[in-house]
Amino acid sequence: DDYGQYGEDQHYAAADAALPGQGYHQGKGNPMHGQGEVSSPEDLFMFCYKEPGQSKWGCSICSEYTNNGRNHVRNHVESKHFPNTFQYQCPLCDKTRNTKKGLDVHKSEKHRSMI
């Protein structure tokens, strides 16, 4: 897997310590059954939290990943906690990817001159 979407401002703690839904298809189900219904990619934002007075967003599932950007945490939630839940189809060549970030990377690598 390519995790290039995680920038320098990310942080994983010690173990004890706004998204268009176009072009996706629901996949193999919800591995977090009972922790919130995930039926569209936008639902992944429900697992992103920010404590009052804090600058970083965090993952409410594992509490290990934090980042200044909410979308980065959303991408973490999708790739780590909901793998293969959605399929994203490239509107330019019909290739599919298992994460929104994977589709973004594909488009930037394969269709740079078109986007």
mmCIF file of C-alpha atoms in Angstrom:
data_model
loop_
_atom_site.group_PDB
_atom_site.id
_atom_site.type_symbol
_atom_site.label_atom_id
_atom_site.label_comp_id
_atom_site.label_asym_id
_atom_site.label_seq_id
_atom_site.Cartn_x
_atom_site.Cartn_y
_atom_site.Cartn_z
ATOM 1 C CA ASP A 1 0.000 0.000 0.000
ATOM 2 C CA ASP A 2 1.088 3.545 -0.714
ATOM 3 C CA TYR A 3 0.689 5.808 2.321
ATOM 4 C CA GLY A 4 2.170 8.888 0.680
ATOM 5 C CA GLN A 5 -0.895 10.884 1.728
ATOM 6 C CA TYR A 6 0.455 11.123 5.274
ATOM 7 C CA GLY A 7 2.535 14.269 5.508
ATOM 8 C CA GLU A 8 5.152 15.463 7.926
ATOM 9 C CA ASP A 9 2.518 16.961 10.262
ATOM 10 C CA GLN A 10 1.036 13.582 11.204
ATOM 11 C CA HIS A 11 1.481 11.938 14.544
ATOM 12 C CA TYR A 12 0.900 8.446 15.881
ATOM 13 C CA ALA A 13 0.652 8.311 19.648
ATOM 14 C CA ALA A 14 2.016 5.470 21.728
ATOM 15 C CA ALA A 15 -0.304 2.478 21.878
ATOM 16 C CA ASP A 16 -1.219 3.268 25.462
ATOM 17 C CA ALA A 17 -1.791 6.748 25.008
ATOM 18 C CA ALA A 18 -15.842 18.301 3.345
ATOM 19 C CA LEU A 19 -15.928 15.378 0.551
ATOM 20 C CA PRO A 20 -17.617 14.625 -2.546
ATOM 21 C CA GLY A 21 -19.102 11.151 -2.806
ATOM 22 C CA GLN A 22 -18.974 10.977 -6.569
ATOM 23 C CA GLY A 23 -17.540 7.910 -8.230
ATOM 24 C CA TYR A 24 -17.652 5.456 -5.353
ATOM 25 C CA HIS A 25 -19.385 2.109 -4.925
ATOM 26 C CA GLN A 26 -19.981 0.464 -1.594
ATOM 27 C CA GLY A 27 -17.831 -2.609 -1.098
ATOM 28 C CA LYS A 28 -17.628 -5.466 1.381
ATOM 29 C CA GLY A 29 -19.374 -3.960 4.373
ATOM 30 C CA ASN A 30 -18.691 -2.222 7.612
ATOM 31 C CA PRO A 31 -15.995 -3.767 9.840
ATOM 32 C CA MET A 32 -16.918 -1.349 12.660
ATOM 33 C CA HIS A 33 -20.463 -2.662 13.028
ATOM 34 C CA GLY A 34 -22.159 -1.011 15.975
ATOM 35 C CA GLN A 35 -19.843 2.030 16.063
ATOM 36 C CA GLY A 36 -21.747 4.159 13.589
ATOM 37 C CA GLU A 37 -23.351 3.419 10.271
ATOM 38 C CA VAL A 38 -20.959 3.910 7.353
ATOM 39 C CA SER A 39 -22.876 3.861 4.102
ATOM 40 C CA SER A 40 -21.049 6.601 2.177
ATOM 41 C CA PRO A 41 -17.526 8.057 2.184
ATOM 42 C CA GLU A 42 -18.804 11.196 3.927
ATOM 43 C CA ASP A 43 -19.728 9.033 6.930
ATOM 44 C CA LEU A 44 -16.012 8.467 7.617
ATOM 45 C CA PHE A 45 -15.809 12.010 8.983
ATOM 46 C CA MET A 46 -17.806 10.875 12.041
ATOM 47 C CA PHE A 47 -14.602 9.191 13.254
ATOM 48 C CA CYS A 48 -12.628 12.469 13.121
ATOM 49 C CA TYR A 49 -12.590 14.513 16.309
ATOM 50 C CA LYS A 50 -10.937 17.649 17.595
ATOM 51 C CA GLU A 51 -10.745 18.428 21.295
ATOM 52 C CA PRO A 52 -11.632 22.011 22.292
ATOM 53 C CA GLY A 53 -8.490 24.110 22.405
ATOM 54 C CA GLN A 54 -6.454 21.599 20.381
ATOM 55 C CA SER A 55 -5.080 22.245 16.887
ATOM 56 C CA LYS A 56 -4.972 18.641 15.679
ATOM 57 C CA TRP A 57 -7.718 16.309 14.537
ATOM 58 C CA GLY A 58 -7.676 12.722 15.772
ATOM 59 C CA CYS A 59 -8.998 9.272 14.897
ATOM 60 C CA SER A 60 -11.713 8.260 17.380
ATOM 61 C CA ILE A 61 -11.334 4.566 16.497
ATOM 62 C CA CYS A 62 -7.704 4.004 17.449
ATOM 63 C CA SER A 63 -6.838 7.343 19.096
ATOM 64 C CA GLU A 64 -3.314 6.873 17.716
ATOM 65 C CA TYR A 65 -3.398 9.036 14.596
ATOM 66 C CA THR A 66 -3.561 12.828 14.709
ATOM 67 C CA ASN A 67 -3.038 15.435 12.023
ATOM 68 C CA ASN A 68 -3.627 19.150 11.475
ATOM 69 C CA GLY A 69 -5.916 18.316 8.566
ATOM 70 C CA ARG A 70 -9.344 16.718 9.022
ATOM 71 C CA ASN A 71 -9.165 15.202 5.525
ATOM 72 C CA HIS A 72 -5.885 13.461 6.436
ATOM 73 C CA VAL A 73 -7.582 11.856 9.431
ATOM 74 C CA ARG A 74 -10.525 10.867 7.220
ATOM 75 C CA ASN A 75 -8.082 9.214 4.785
ATOM 76 C CA HIS A 76 -6.449 7.372 7.712
ATOM 77 C CA VAL A 77 -9.869 6.146 8.895
ATOM 78 C CA GLU A 78 -10.673 4.836 5.416
ATOM 79 C CA SER A 79 -7.335 3.116 4.743
ATOM 80 C CA LYS A 80 -6.742 1.661 8.218
ATOM 81 C CA HIS A 81 -10.190 0.972 9.647
ATOM 82 C CA PHE A 82 -12.480 0.591 6.617
ATOM 83 C CA PRO A 83 -10.276 -0.997 3.916
ATOM 84 C CA ASN A 84 -12.127 -2.053 0.777
ATOM 85 C CA THR A 85 -15.412 -0.587 2.032
ATOM 86 C CA PHE A 86 -15.767 1.692 -0.992
ATOM 87 C CA GLN A 87 -14.600 1.585 -4.605
ATOM 88 C CA TYR A 88 -13.713 4.818 -6.411
ATOM 89 C CA GLN A 89 -13.829 4.887 -10.209
ATOM 90 C CA CYS A 90 -11.610 7.197 -12.210
ATOM 91 C CA PRO A 91 -13.803 9.377 -14.436
ATOM 92 C CA LEU A 92 -11.010 9.573 -17.023
ATOM 93 C CA CYS A 93 -10.103 5.912 -17.581
ATOM 94 C CA ASP A 94 -12.538 3.799 -15.507
ATOM 95 C CA LYS A 95 -9.797 2.307 -13.286
ATOM 96 C CA THR A 96 -10.943 1.697 -9.721
ATOM 97 C CA ARG A 97 -9.179 2.319 -6.420
ATOM 98 C CA ASN A 98 -10.083 1.251 -2.881
ATOM 99 C CA THR A 99 -9.563 4.651 -1.238
ATOM 100 C CA LYS A 100 -10.284 8.257 -2.156
ATOM 101 C CA LYS A 101 -6.600 9.051 -1.662
ATOM 102 C CA GLY A 102 -5.698 6.151 -3.959
ATOM 103 C CA LEU A 103 -7.899 7.664 -6.654
ATOM 104 C CA ASP A 104 -6.336 11.097 -6.122
ATOM 105 C CA VAL A 105 -2.836 9.601 -6.457
ATOM 106 C CA HIS A 106 -3.862 7.645 -9.575
ATOM 107 C CA LYS A 107 -5.268 10.770 -11.233
ATOM 108 C CA SER A 108 -2.178 12.832 -10.424
ATOM 109 C CA GLU A 109 0.186 10.122 -11.715
ATOM 110 C CA LYS A 110 -1.719 8.940 -14.788
ATOM 111 C CA HIS A 111 -3.735 11.987 -15.856
ATOM 112 C CA ARG A 112 -1.630 14.941 -14.724
ATOM 113 C CA SER A 113 -2.032 16.749 -18.031
ATOM 114 C CA MET A 114 -5.833 16.326 -17.934
ATOM 115 C CA ILE A 115 -6.541 17.593 -14.406
#
